[in-house]
Amino acid sequence: MKKKNVLNAIMVLIVAVIAISGVMAVKSLKGPAVAQPDSVVSGNQQTEQTQSAQLVVTGKSGIVTVERKGIAYEVDENTAIRNGDIIRSKVSSEITLSENGRSVITLGADTELKVTDADTLAVELAEGEIFVDRRNTDKPLAVTTEGAVFTPDGTTFTVTAYKSAYTAYVYSGSVTASGEKVAETVTAEAGKTISAVADANGNVTAASDYFTVNALSDWQIGKLQSCGMDDSFYITAEEIKTVVDNRAAEKAAAQQALIAAEKQAKEDLAEEQKEYDENYQKYLDALASGAQTTTDADGNIVITVPQKVCTIEIRCDTIINNLGDLKSGKEGYVPASGTILATSRVSFEDGETVFDVLQRACSAAGLQLEYSWTPMYNSYYIEGINNLYEFDCGAESGWMYKVNGWFPNYGCSSYTLKDGDVIVWCYTCKGLGADVGGRVNH
């Protein structure tokens, strides 16, 4: 009996040791807490703590994970970042990395960033967007993308990565894009962008251009408003406020138009239900708008409208102010109001894009639509709507789109829709978008 008790005690001890070892292994992977100024450490321990404390998580919202040595776990505030860490933010998430208490890099939602060197602040951006603030410091920083390296000089800037296309927006200071596969090194001062596009072989073409506040996403604008802007910034706080107010007003106007349209639809439906033919027409209209249909036990058709909807509008009112430049014979395609398609409600499914909704809306309204595939940007390019094409009203004319007041810097088939998005297609005549608020004409 004694021998059996001794064996049981030994087994309990072994299990306890294994459990403690597992806990210690996880703590070792997560790394030591940020070293305090008066910490007393020696040898290799001091070196590791000093290095780990240089880049620290100081702010987090939503779900953010860090992968270290092949193991991923949710990151906490005050976590010290090490070389080789891969940080991933999920939907509606954000995380800020700081150096000695100063914010350095903020990751937006759906972003993957690898820290290759925490000492020199070298990172690799795989996808998503980051906001970087390197004012008042001489310490280097490098953001590596697919074939291009962005290096700042006393700079506040953002870098966005979407399907082999990378764009740096420079708000203060300057940013340089270089690399072995970059055809030509490009430097952008405050107020300019650097667009870098990688082809199938990894070769990168980089170019610089001016931008306005309208070109920035709501997340980028939010980072600017919270970073403590100073006189070195190309954009002023007043300009940002104007754009924010305009976007809110535009979305409110679209919502009011949608409410009015829904009210009218309900009134029409009450009349249409009186006769079979009118009910059948309602069924066809619902199919054209993307609704789903089922049949109940009595054989009646039941129409179910998907929960996710957006609005779309198509305008060419800029042509009215530039009729002298319009090609002969095109006058009949320009409505007197400048509105080709009034604000319309269109349903969509997860994963559908602005291009998908444009196709559906034009088909339902009987509008002509022509487009072509652009391999470099991995997206469709809209050539003509309602028989109005690029260059029909001047050398700088053509179609542009915006979503919630923002003109995206990538193709319409790369913009994945969210519920409630407000899409506007507008025809520009002057300045490659300057007359519709899409860019600055320099």
CSV table of C-alpha atoms in Angstrom, one decimal:
chain,number,residue,atom,x,y,z
A,1,MET,CA,0.0,0.0,0.0
A,2,LYS,CA,2.9,2.4,0.9
A,3,LYS,CA,4.5,1.7,-2.5
A,4,LYS,CA,1.3,2.5,-4.3
A,5,ASN,CA,0.9,5.8,-2.4
A,6,VAL,CA,4.4,6.8,-3.2
A,7,LEU,CA,3.8,6.1,-6.9
A,8,ASN,CA,0.6,8.2,-6.8
A,9,ALA,CA,2.5,11.1,-5.2
A,10,ILE,CA,5.2,10.9,-7.9
A,11,MET,CA,2.6,11.0,-10.7
A,12,VAL,CA,0.9,14.1,-9.1
A,13,LEU,CA,4.3,15.8,-8.9
A,14,ILE,CA,5.0,15.1,-12.6
A,15,VAL,CA,1.6,16.5,-13.7
A,16,ALA,CA,2.2,19.6,-11.7
A,17,VAL,CA,5.7,20.1,-13.2
A,18,ILE,CA,4.2,19.7,-16.7
A,19,ALA,CA,1.5,22.3,-16.1
A,20,ILE,CA,3.9,24.8,-14.6
A,21,SER,CA,6.3,24.3,-17.6
A,22,GLY,CA,3.4,25.0,-20.0
A,23,VAL,CA,2.5,28.2,-18.2
A,24,MET,CA,6.2,29.3,-18.2
A,25,ALA,CA,6.5,28.5,-21.9
A,26,VAL,CA,3.5,30.8,-22.8
A,27,LYS,CA,4.9,33.5,-20.6
A,28,SER,CA,8.3,33.1,-22.3
A,29,LEU,CA,6.7,33.5,-25.7
A,30,LYS,CA,4.7,36.6,-24.7
A,31,GLY,CA,7.9,38.0,-23.4
A,32,PRO,CA,8.7,40.0,-20.3
A,33,ALA,CA,6.7,43.0,-19.3
A,34,VAL,CA,8.1,46.3,-20.3
A,35,ALA,CA,11.3,46.9,-18.3
A,36,GLN,CA,11.0,49.7,-15.8
A,37,PRO,CA,13.8,52.3,-15.6
A,38,ASP,CA,15.0,51.0,-12.2
A,39,SER,CA,14.9,47.3,-13.1
A,40,VAL,CA,18.1,45.4,-12.1
A,41,VAL,CA,19.0,42.8,-14.6
A,42,SER,CA,22.2,41.4,-15.9
A,43,GLY,CA,23.8,39.7,-18.9
A,44,ASN,CA,21.6,38.3,-21.7
A,45,GLN,CA,18.4,39.1,-19.6
A,46,GLN,CA,19.2,42.8,-19.7
A,47,THR,CA,19.8,42.7,-23.5
A,48,GLU,CA,16.5,41.0,-24.2
A,49,GLN,CA,14.5,43.3,-21.9
A,50,THR,CA,16.1,46.4,-23.4
A,51,GLN,CA,15.3,45.3,-26.9
A,52,SER,CA,11.8,44.2,-26.1
A,53,ALA,CA,10.9,47.5,-24.4
A,54,GLN,CA,11.7,49.6,-27.4
A,55,LEU,CA,8.4,48.9,-29.2
A,56,VAL,CA,5.4,48.5,-27.0
A,57,VAL,CA,1.6,48.2,-27.5
A,58,THR,CA,0.1,51.3,-25.9
A,59,GLY,CA,-3.4,51.2,-27.4
A,60,LYS,CA,-5.8,48.6,-28.7
A,61,SER,CA,-9.4,48.2,-29.7
A,62,GLY,CA,-11.1,45.1,-31.0
A,63,ILE,CA,-9.4,41.8,-31.6
A,64,VAL,CA,-5.7,42.0,-32.5
A,65,THR,CA,-3.3,39.0,-32.4
A,66,VAL,CA,0.5,38.6,-32.5
A,67,GLU,CA,2.2,35.5,-34.0
A,68,ARG,CA,5.5,34.7,-32.3
A,69,LYS,CA,7.6,31.6,-33.0
A,70,GLY,CA,4.6,30.1,-34.8
A,71,ILE,CA,2.2,30.6,-31.9
A,72,ALA,CA,-0.6,33.2,-32.2
A,73,TYR,CA,-2.4,34.8,-29.3
A,74,GLU,CA,-4.4,37.9,-28.6
A,75,VAL,CA,-2.2,40.8,-27.8
A,76,ASP,CA,-2.6,43.0,-24.6
A,77,GLU,CA,-1.6,46.6,-23.9
A,78,ASN,CA,1.9,47.0,-22.6
A,79,THR,CA,3.1,43.9,-24.6
A,80,ALA,CA,6.7,44.3,-25.7
A,81,ILE,CA,7.1,43.7,-29.5
A,82,ARG,CA,10.0,41.5,-30.6
A,83,ASN,CA,11.8,40.9,-33.9
A,84,GLY,CA,9.8,38.6,-36.1
A,85,ASP,CA,6.4,39.3,-34.5
A,86,ILE,CA,3.5,39.3,-37.0
A,87,ILE,CA,0.7,41.5,-35.8
A,88,ARG,CA,-2.8,41.0,-37.3
A,89,SER,CA,-5.8,43.3,-36.7
A,90,LYS,CA,-9.3,42.0,-37.3
A,91,VAL,CA,-12.5,43.7,-38.6
A,92,SER,CA,-13.2,47.0,-36.7
A,93,SER,CA,-9.9,46.7,-34.8
A,94,GLU,CA,-6.9,49.0,-34.2
A,95,ILE,CA,-3.6,48.9,-32.4
A,96,THR,CA,-0.9,51.4,-31.6
A,97,LEU,CA,2.8,50.7,-31.2
A,98,SER,CA,4.9,53.2,-29.3
A,99,GLU,CA,8.6,53.8,-28.6
A,100,ASN,CA,9.5,55.3,-25.2
A,101,GLY,CA,5.9,56.4,-24.7
A,102,ARG,CA,5.6,58.1,-28.1
A,103,SER,CA,3.2,56.7,-30.7
A,104,VAL,CA,5.1,55.4,-33.8
A,105,ILE,CA,2.8,53.2,-35.8
A,106,THR,CA,-1.0,52.6,-35.7
A,107,LEU,CA,-2.5,49.6,-37.6
A,108,GLY,CA,-6.0,50.0,-39.0
A,109,ALA,CA,-8.5,47.2,-39.4
A,110,ASP,CA,-7.8,44.1,-41.4
A,111,THR,CA,-4.0,44.8,-41.4
A,112,GLU,CA,-1.0,42.4,-41.3
A,113,LEU,CA,2.3,43.8,-40.2
A,114,LYS,CA,5.6,42.0,-39.5
A,115,VAL,CA,8.3,43.6,-37.3
A,116,THR,CA,11.6,42.6,-38.9
A,117,ASP,CA,13.8,44.8,-36.6
A,118,ALA,CA,12.4,46.4,-33.5
A,119,ASP,CA,15.6,48.4,-32.9
A,120,THR,CA,15.6,50.2,-36.3
A,121,LEU,CA,11.8,50.1,-36.6
A,122,ALA,CA,11.8,48.1,-39.8
A,123,VAL,CA,8.4,46.6,-40.7
A,124,GLU,CA,6.8,44.7,-43.6
A,125,LEU,CA,3.2,45.6,-44.5
A,126,ALA,CA,1.4,42.7,-46.2
A,127,GLU,CA,-2.0,44.2,-46.4
A,128,GLY,CA,-4.3,46.9,-44.8
A,129,GLU,CA,-3.2,50.4,-43.8
A,130,ILE,CA,-0.9,52.0,-41.2
A,131,PHE,CA,-0.4,55.5,-39.8
A,132,VAL,CA,3.2,56.5,-39.0
A,133,ASP,CA,4.4,59.5,-37.1
A,134,ARG,CA,8.1,60.2,-37.2
A,135,ARG,CA,8.2,63.9,-36.3
A,136,ASN,CA,11.0,65.2,-34.1
A,137,THR,CA,13.2,62.2,-34.3
A,138,ASP,CA,16.3,61.1,-36.2
A,139,LYS,CA,15.8,57.4,-35.6
A,140,PRO,CA,15.3,55.4,-38.9
A,141,LEU,CA,12.2,53.7,-39.9
A,142,ALA,CA,11.4,51.6,-43.0
A,143,VAL,CA,8.1,50.2,-44.2
A,144,THR,CA,8.7,47.4,-46.7
A,145,THR,CA,5.9,46.3,-49.1
A,146,GLU,CA,5.9,44.0,-52.1
A,147,GLY,CA,9.1,45.1,-53.9
A,148,ALA,CA,9.2,48.7,-52.5
A,149,VAL,CA,10.6,50.3,-49.3
A,150,PHE,CA,9.1,53.5,-47.9
A,151,THR,CA,11.5,55.6,-45.7
A,152,PRO,CA,10.4,58.8,-44.0
A,153,ASP,CA,12.2,62.0,-43.1
A,154,GLY,CA,10.6,63.7,-40.2
A,155,THR,CA,7.3,62.5,-41.6
A,156,THR,CA,3.7,61.8,-40.7
A,157,PHE,CA,2.2,59.6,-43.4
A,158,THR,CA,0.0,56.6,-44.1
A,159,VAL,CA,0.6,53.5,-46.3
A,160,THR,CA,-2.2,51.5,-47.7
A,161,ALA,CA,-1.8,48.1,-49.3
A,162,TYR,CA,-4.5,46.5,-51.6
A,163,LYS,CA,-3.7,43.7,-54.0
A,164,SER,CA,-0.1,44.5,-55.0
A,165,ALA,CA,-0.9,48.3,-55.1
A,166,TYR,CA,0.6,50.4,-52.4
A,167,THR,CA,0.0,54.2,-51.7
A,168,ALA,CA,1.8,56.5,-49.3
A,169,TYR,CA,0.0,59.7,-48.3
A,170,VAL,CA,2.5,62.3,-47.0
A,171,TYR,CA,1.1,64.8,-44.5
A,172,SER,CA,4.3,66.4,-43.3
A,173,GLY,CA,8.0,66.0,-44.1
A,174,SER,CA,8.8,63.6,-47.0
A,175,VAL,CA,8.8,59.9,-47.9
A,176,THR,CA,11.0,58.1,-50.4
A,177,ALA,CA,10.1,54.8,-52.2
A,178,SER,CA,13.1,52.7,-53.3
A,179,GLY,CA,14.1,49.1,-53.7
A,180,GLU,CA,15.9,46.7,-56.0
A,181,LYS,CA,12.8,46.1,-58.1
A,182,VAL,CA,11.7,49.8,-58.2
A,183,ALA,CA,12.2,51.2,-61.6
A,184,GLU,CA,13.0,54.7,-60.3
A,185,THR,CA,13.3,56.0,-56.8
A,186,VAL,CA,10.6,58.5,-56.0
A,187,THR,CA,10.4,61.1,-53.2
A,188,ALA,CA,7.2,62.8,-52.2
A,189,GLU,CA,6.9,66.0,-50.1
A,190,ALA,CA,4.0,66.9,-47.8
A,191,GLY,CA,0.8,67.1,-49.9
A,192,LYS,CA,1.8,64.3,-52.3
A,193,THR,CA,1.3,60.6,-52.7
A,194,ILE,CA,3.6,57.8,-53.8
A,195,SER,CA,1.7,55.0,-55.7
A,196,ALA,CA,3.7,51.8,-56.1
A,197,VAL,CA,2.3,49.0,-58.2
A,198,ALA,CA,3.9,45.6,-58.5
A,199,ASP,CA,3.5,43.5,-61.7
A,200,ALA,CA,3.4,39.6,-61.9
A,201,ASN,CA,7.3,39.5,-61.8
A,202,GLY,CA,7.5,41.7,-58.7
A,203,ASN,CA,8.8,44.7,-60.6
A,204,VAL,CA,7.5,48.0,-59.2
A,205,THR,CA,6.4,51.2,-60.9
A,206,ALA,CA,6.3,54.2,-58.5
A,207,ALA,CA,4.8,57.6,-59.2
A,208,SER,CA,4.0,60.8,-57.2
A,209,ASP,CA,1.0,63.1,-57.4
A,210,TYR,CA,-0.9,65.7,-55.3
A,211,PHE,CA,-3.9,64.8,-53.2
A,212,THR,CA,-6.7,66.6,-51.3
A,213,VAL,CA,-8.5,65.7,-48.1
A,214,ASN,CA,-11.3,64.2,-50.2
A,215,ALA,CA,-8.8,61.5,-51.3
A,216,LEU,CA,-8.5,60.3,-47.7
A,217,SER,CA,-10.5,57.5,-46.0
A,218,ASP,CA,-12.4,58.2,-42.8
A,219,TRP,CA,-9.8,56.2,-40.9
A,220,GLN,CA,-7.0,58.3,-42.2
A,221,ILE,CA,-8.8,61.5,-41.4
A,222,GLY,CA,-9.5,60.2,-37.8
A,223,LYS,CA,-5.7,59.6,-37.3
A,224,LEU,CA,-4.9,63.1,-38.5
A,225,GLN,CA,-7.4,64.6,-36.1
A,226,SER,CA,-5.9,62.7,-33.1
A,227,CYS,CA,-2.2,63.0,-33.8
A,228,GLY,CA,-1.7,66.7,-32.8
A,229,MET,CA,-1.3,68.4,-36.2
A,230,ASP,CA,1.1,71.3,-36.4
A,231,ASP,CA,2.3,73.9,-38.9
A,232,SER,CA,4.4,71.3,-40.8
A,233,PHE,CA,1.2,69.6,-42.1
A,234,TYR,CA,0.1,70.1,-45.7
A,235,ILE,CA,-3.6,69.8,-44.6
A,236,THR,CA,-5.2,72.1,-42.0
A,237,ALA,CA,-7.7,71.1,-39.3
A,238,GLU,CA,-10.3,73.4,-40.9
A,239,GLU,CA,-10.0,71.6,-44.2
A,240,ILE,CA,-10.5,68.2,-42.5
A,241,LYS,CA,-13.6,69.5,-40.6
A,242,THR,CA,-15.1,70.7,-43.9
A,243,VAL,CA,-14.7,67.3,-45.5
A,244,VAL,CA,-16.1,65.5,-42.5
A,245,ASP,CA,-19.1,67.8,-42.4
A,246,ASN,CA,-19.7,67.4,-46.2
A,247,ARG,CA,-19.5,63.6,-46.0
A,248,ALA,CA,-22.0,63.6,-43.1
A,249,ALA,CA,-24.3,65.9,-45.0
A,250,GLU,CA,-24.1,63.8,-48.2
A,251,LYS,CA,-24.8,60.6,-46.4
A,252,ALA,CA,-27.8,62.2,-44.6
A,253,ALA,CA,-29.2,63.5,-47.9
A,254,ALA,CA,-28.9,60.0,-49.4
A,255,GLN,CA,-30.6,58.5,-46.4
A,256,GLN,CA,-33.5,61.0,-46.7
A,257,ALA,CA,-33.8,60.2,-50.4
A,258,LEU,CA,-33.9,56.5,-49.5
A,259,ILE,CA,-36.6,57.1,-47.0
A,260,ALA,CA,-38.7,59.0,-49.5
A,261,ALA,CA,-38.2,56.2,-52.1
A,262,GLU,CA,-39.2,53.5,-49.6
A,263,LYS,CA,-42.3,55.5,-48.7
A,264,GLN,CA,-43.3,55.8,-52.3
A,265,ALA,CA,-42.6,52.1,-52.9
A,266,LYS,CA,-45.0,51.2,-50.1
A,267,GLU,CA,-47.8,53.4,-51.6
A,268,ASP,CA,-47.2,51.8,-55.0
A,269,LEU,CA,-47.3,48.3,-53.6
A,270,ALA,CA,-50.7,48.9,-52.0
A,271,GLU,CA,-52.1,49.7,-55.4
A,272,GLU,CA,-50.3,47.0,-57.2
A,273,GLN,CA,-51.7,44.3,-54.9
A,274,LYS,CA,-55.2,44.9,-56.4
A,275,GLU,CA,-54.5,43.1,-59.7
A,276,TYR,CA,-52.5,40.0,-60.6
A,277,ASP,CA,-50.7,41.8,-63.5
A,278,GLU,CA,-49.5,44.6,-61.1
A,279,ASN,CA,-48.3,42.0,-58.6
A,280,TYR,CA,-46.4,40.2,-61.4
A,281,GLN,CA,-44.7,43.4,-62.4
A,282,LYS,CA,-43.8,44.0,-58.8
A,283,TYR,CA,-42.2,40.5,-58.8
A,284,LEU,CA,-40.2,41.3,-61.9
A,285,ASP,CA,-39.0,44.7,-60.4
A,286,ALA,CA,-38.0,42.9,-57.2
A,287,LEU,CA,-35.9,40.4,-59.2
A,288,ALA,CA,-34.2,43.2,-61.1
A,289,SER,CA,-33.2,44.8,-57.8
A,290,GLY,CA,-31.5,41.6,-56.5
A,291,ALA,CA,-34.3,40.4,-54.2
A,292,GLN,CA,-34.6,36.6,-53.4
A,293,THR,CA,-37.9,34.8,-54.0
A,294,THR,CA,-39.4,31.6,-52.5
A,295,THR,CA,-42.8,30.0,-52.8
A,296,ASP,CA,-45.1,29.3,-49.7
A,297,ALA,CA,-47.3,26.3,-49.1
A,298,ASP,CA,-50.2,27.9,-51.1
A,299,GLY,CA,-48.0,28.5,-54.2
A,300,ASN,CA,-47.7,32.3,-53.6
A,301,ILE,CA,-44.5,34.0,-54.4
A,302,VAL,CA,-42.8,35.4,-51.3
A,303,ILE,CA,-40.2,38.2,-52.0
A,304,THR,CA,-37.4,38.6,-49.4
A,305,VAL,CA,-35.2,41.7,-49.7
A,306,PRO,CA,-31.6,41.1,-48.5
A,307,GLN,CA,-30.7,43.1,-45.4
A,308,LYS,CA,-27.6,44.6,-46.9
A,309,VAL,CA,-28.3,47.5,-49.2
A,310,CYS,CA,-26.5,50.5,-50.7
A,311,THR,CA,-27.5,53.5,-52.8
A,312,ILE,CA,-26.1,54.4,-56.3
A,313,GLU,CA,-26.4,57.6,-58.3
A,314,ILE,CA,-25.0,58.5,-61.8
A,315,ARG,CA,-24.4,62.1,-62.7
A,316,CYS,CA,-22.9,64.0,-65.6
A,317,ASP,CA,-23.9,67.6,-64.6
A,318,THR,CA,-20.3,68.8,-65.2
A,319,ILE,CA,-20.9,68.4,-68.9
A,320,ILE,CA,-23.7,71.0,-68.8
A,321,ASN,CA,-21.0,73.6,-67.8
A,322,ASN,CA,-18.7,72.4,-70.6
A,323,LEU,CA,-21.0,71.9,-73.6
A,324,GLY,CA,-18.5,73.7,-75.8
A,325,ASP,CA,-16.1,70.8,-75.4
A,326,LEU,CA,-18.7,68.0,-75.9
A,327,LYS,CA,-18.3,65.9,-79.0
A,328,SER,CA,-20.8,66.5,-81.7
A,329,GLY,CA,-23.8,64.0,-81.5
A,330,LYS,CA,-23.4,63.4,-77.8
A,331,GLU,CA,-25.9,66.1,-76.7
A,332,GLY,CA,-28.8,63.7,-76.7
A,333,TYR,CA,-27.2,61.5,-74.0
A,334,VAL,CA,-26.9,64.4,-71.5
A,335,PRO,CA,-30.1,64.9,-69.4
A,336,ALA,CA,-31.1,68.5,-68.7
A,337,SER,CA,-30.9,67.9,-65.0
A,338,GLY,CA,-27.4,66.3,-65.3
A,339,THR,CA,-28.8,63.1,-63.5
A,340,ILE,CA,-28.5,59.9,-65.5
A,341,LEU,CA,-29.7,57.7,-62.6
A,342,ALA,CA,-31.3,59.2,-59.5
A,343,THR,CA,-30.4,57.9,-56.1
A,344,SER,CA,-31.5,54.3,-56.2
A,345,ARG,CA,-31.5,51.5,-53.7
A,346,VAL,CA,-29.7,48.3,-54.7
A,347,SER,CA,-29.3,45.1,-52.5
A,348,PHE,CA,-26.1,43.1,-52.6
A,349,GLU,CA,-24.5,40.1,-51.0
A,350,ASP,CA,-21.2,39.7,-49.0
A,351,GLY,CA,-18.2,40.1,-51.2
A,352,GLU,CA,-19.8,42.1,-54.0
A,353,THR,CA,-18.2,45.3,-55.3
A,354,VAL,CA,-19.0,48.7,-56.6
A,355,PHE,CA,-18.6,47.3,-60.1
A,356,ASP,CA,-21.2,44.5,-59.4
A,357,VAL,CA,-23.8,47.1,-58.2
A,358,LEU,CA,-23.1,49.4,-61.2
A,359,GLN,CA,-23.7,46.5,-63.6
A,360,ARG,CA,-27.0,45.6,-61.8
A,361,ALA,CA,-28.3,49.2,-61.6
A,362,CYS,CA,-27.5,49.9,-65.3
A,363,SER,CA,-29.2,46.7,-66.4
A,364,ALA,CA,-32.3,47.4,-64.4
A,365,ALA,CA,-32.5,51.0,-65.7
A,366,GLY,CA,-31.7,50.0,-69.3
A,367,LEU,CA,-28.6,52.1,-69.3
A,368,GLN,CA,-25.7,51.4,-71.7
A,369,LEU,CA,-22.4,50.4,-69.9
A,370,GLU,CA,-19.0,49.6,-71.4
A,371,TYR,CA,-15.9,48.5,-69.5
A,372,SER,CA,-12.6,46.8,-69.9
A,373,TRP,CA,-10.2,44.7,-67.7
A,374,THR,CA,-7.0,46.3,-66.6
A,375,PRO,CA,-4.4,43.6,-65.6
A,376,MET,CA,-2.0,46.0,-63.9
A,377,TYR,CA,-4.6,47.1,-61.4
A,378,ASN,CA,-6.4,43.8,-61.3
A,379,SER,CA,-9.7,45.7,-61.8
A,380,TYR,CA,-12.3,46.7,-64.4
A,381,TYR,CA,-12.1,50.2,-65.9
A,382,ILE,CA,-15.4,52.0,-66.8
A,383,GLU,CA,-15.1,53.4,-70.3
A,384,GLY,CA,-18.7,54.6,-70.9
A,385,ILE,CA,-22.1,55.0,-69.3
A,386,ASN,CA,-25.2,56.0,-71.2
A,387,ASN,CA,-23.0,56.4,-74.3
A,388,LEU,CA,-20.8,59.0,-72.6
A,389,TYR,CA,-17.2,58.0,-72.8
A,390,GLU,CA,-13.8,59.2,-71.6
A,391,PHE,CA,-12.5,62.1,-73.7
A,392,ASP,CA,-16.0,62.9,-75.0
A,393,CYS,CA,-15.9,66.3,-73.2
A,394,GLY,CA,-12.2,67.2,-73.3
A,395,ALA,CA,-8.8,65.6,-72.9
A,396,GLU,CA,-9.2,65.2,-69.2
A,397,SER,CA,-12.8,63.9,-69.1
A,398,GLY,CA,-14.0,60.5,-68.0
A,399,TRP,CA,-15.9,58.6,-65.2
A,400,MET,CA,-14.9,58.5,-61.5
A,401,TYR,CA,-16.7,57.0,-58.5
A,402,LYS,CA,-16.8,57.8,-54.8
A,403,VAL,CA,-18.2,55.9,-51.8
A,404,ASN,CA,-19.5,57.9,-48.8
A,405,GLY,CA,-17.8,61.0,-50.2
A,406,TRP,CA,-14.4,59.4,-50.7
A,407,PHE,CA,-12.7,58.8,-54.1
A,408,PRO,CA,-10.9,55.5,-53.7
A,409,ASN,CA,-7.4,55.2,-55.3
A,410,TYR,CA,-8.2,51.8,-56.8
A,411,GLY,CA,-10.6,50.2,-59.3
A,412,CYS,CA,-14.3,49.8,-58.7
A,413,SER,CA,-14.1,46.0,-58.8
A,414,SER,CA,-11.6,46.1,-55.9
A,415,TYR,CA,-13.9,48.0,-53.6
A,416,THR,CA,-15.9,45.5,-51.5
A,417,LEU,CA,-19.2,47.1,-50.3
A,418,LYS,CA,-20.5,47.5,-46.7
A,419,ASP,CA,-24.1,47.9,-45.7
A,420,GLY,CA,-25.3,51.4,-46.1
A,421,ASP,CA,-22.6,52.6,-48.5
A,422,VAL,CA,-23.4,55.6,-50.7
A,423,ILE,CA,-22.1,55.3,-54.3
A,424,VAL,CA,-21.9,58.2,-56.7
A,425,TRP,CA,-20.6,57.9,-60.3
A,426,CYS,CA,-19.7,61.3,-61.7
A,427,TYR,CA,-18.3,62.5,-65.0
A,428,THR,CA,-15.3,64.8,-64.8
A,429,CYS,CA,-14.4,67.3,-67.5
A,430,LYS,CA,-11.6,69.3,-66.0
A,431,GLY,CA,-8.5,68.5,-64.0
A,432,LEU,CA,-8.8,64.7,-64.1
A,433,GLY,CA,-11.4,65.0,-61.2
A,434,ALA,CA,-10.7,68.5,-59.9
A,435,ASP,CA,-14.2,69.7,-60.9
A,436,VAL,CA,-15.9,66.9,-58.9
A,437,GLY,CA,-13.6,67.1,-55.8
A,438,GLY,CA,-11.5,64.0,-56.7
A,439,ARG,CA,-8.0,65.6,-56.8
A,440,VAL,CA,-6.0,68.8,-57.1
A,441,ASN,CA,-5.1,70.0,-60.6
A,442,HIS,CA,-1.4,71.0,-60.7
